[in-house]
């Protein structure tokens, strides 16, 4: 491979792309298995991604048979019965172990009445700052501000990635025995908390290398959020009442089941206001401590959310709190392409929660568990592969040619137009929340046109180039999303078809999709299991 | 969005340049960093948490620049207020270990 002057070139065993919970757990776990590891993050490993500015409840369940069975059953139906017990068991087991490991590393869990640590949730800034420390201690090389733009592969499979450092402008390539994609989900640049680095890059890079996706119809999570703000923390809205401007109540509106009522009102141009007036007095100080960042925007605007109604909107979080992602081919999070692994929101979460994640806990559990599975899988793969003698003839896999600074063909304004065009198809509630075949077909046609526009354009190794590439990833993600959503002619999990209300037992399968220019979709049976009680 | 870098407080450690996930700040030789790409700000408040001297202010408005001044903010106690609540900084205890975390979980399930 020709190496540019002034480029950074590294060789390693395992390359992890993305440094959120999934990527950091993958890096630490691979390193613990003896692999040399490089981790590249688009932002900064420790502050970037959906968890870091936020915080997550975690699916932490003691290894007690009854408790675990209850935990598994709690969301099974909501998710449209697409989860698998085998995977739920493994994730519950690994999450339990990893949370205990976090305590060992020094995460400051609160104490319960008996003085034991209470390990049910993680504060994002604290958790991710600790993970960075642990990753560094494990000897992992971290590349911050280093988005991967494309994978490198040969006939044996994936063997690295290439990108650019957005602060120095220096392109980088990392040749690796195995690559873990942990780039998070796709929230379509909607400015949901921490999510603007999550543009579906991993899906596109994986698909370009030949990987498949699963559950992309479960990609339309919308979060309640004050209209003026980015803080899409939703748990506390279980204490909210919803009102119109004139103070009359919005019938049926709610946080969990009544989001569609809020959406319908917003669509009709009727502003909805929330106020957390159902919160009992004695809980208020506890709520304030529990999620400091929930209150931050209110405090700074002089709003008391317990008494003052504030306008709300529903902000798209796409697959971040959806469940679709890269299809996994085995228990160690291998994808359908040799040498390529996926974890966290980048991988499908249907295996543990089907087509719906609801409020917290499952996502965080999935990120840390699948991250460590993938780290193990990648390290084992590299061992089997044997020593790298540098003789692999790796090719760049990007659909769009990625070129040196000054040689590209995309103006920044053009990339911004693409982003806007994708958002126009995916954000509106009457397109993506209340889905119909007719409207989705129109969107898909326009998105296909948009892809054709973008696929030939040369992308530069620059900050603006990265944005153009993000736009392409968003377009690709939206196309897989609507392709799958059109194929599922029923309502299941978070996928709601206005023209096909209700679940159809004949469609109790997962939908696998893929392709770049020509997209395809096919059903895959959910593994039949004996459920032991 | 990010609104203010306090010239009087900033010690030019460039932590904010490093930690901002969307690369909003730009290092300046022999100077304090500048807000170079404000419209890329995702209003995540992370820079405030990492600034060791409370020199940054992120306004809650995520779509528009509101234009506040440092003196207004200081008067209201907003500079550094978030970092204090999260319990970061010398002599502080991380909110992660606050007893209310457990109390809340016990009483409400969060
Ligand atoms: C407001 C909010 C609240 C939430 N609350 C909960 C909760 O209570 N419980 C729960 O279980 N889940 C919750 N979630 C979901 C949870 O945050 C995610 O599931 C989790 O962060 C996924 O981890 P991840 O490592 O896969 O992705 P992320 O944490 O999103 O990290 C992805 C990383 O990849 C990097 N990246 C992206 N593209 C590239 C690229 N091209 N090259 C290199 N790096 C790249 C990003 O910079 C980022 O650092 C919440 C999400 C949000 C938005
Ligand atoms: S709020 Fe977040 S995105 Fe905005 S400048 Fe600070 S760290 Fe960067
Ligand atoms: S982190 Fe604070 S002190 Fe350091 S450079 Fe940024 S604003 Fe200045």
Short mmCIF file of C-alpha atoms and ligand atoms in Angstrom, two decimals, chain B residues 5 9-17 32-33 47 50-56, ligand 3:
data_model
loop_
_atom_site.label_atom_id
_atom_site.label_comp_id
_atom_site.label_asym_id
_atom_site.label_seq_id
_atom_site.Cartn_x
_atom_site.Cartn_y
_atom_site.Cartn_z
CA UNK B 5 -13.91 31.27 27.60
CA UNK B 9 -9.38 32.64 34.40
CA UNK B 10 -8.03 30.47 31.58
CA UNK B 11 -4.55 29.05 32.21
CA UNK B 12 -4.13 27.80 28.62
CA UNK B 13 -3.86 24.15 29.63
CA UNK B 14 -5.72 23.15 26.45
CA UNK B 15 -7.72 20.44 28.22
CA UNK B 16 -10.86 21.72 26.51
CA UNK B 17 -9.17 21.41 23.13
CA UNK B 32 -5.58 30.75 25.26
CA UNK B 33 -7.67 28.56 22.96
CA UNK B 47 -15.45 20.83 28.42
CA UNK B 50 -12.62 19.08 32.44
CA UNK B 51 -11.63 22.74 32.78
CA UNK B 52 -9.54 22.89 35.96
CA UNK B 53 -10.28 26.55 36.68
CA UNK B 54 -13.95 26.95 35.74
CA UNK B 55 -13.17 29.20 32.81
CA UNK B 56 -15.84 27.86 30.44
S1 LIG C 3 -9.60 23.83 29.91
FE1 LIG C 3 -10.06 25.79 30.87
S2 LIG C 3 -8.09 26.56 31.53
FE2 LIG C 3 -7.65 24.90 30.11
S3 LIG C 3 -7.44 25.95 28.15
FE3 LIG C 3 -9.57 25.34 28.27
S4 LIG C 3 -10.62 27.11 29.14
FE4 LIG C 3 -8.44 27.40 29.50
#
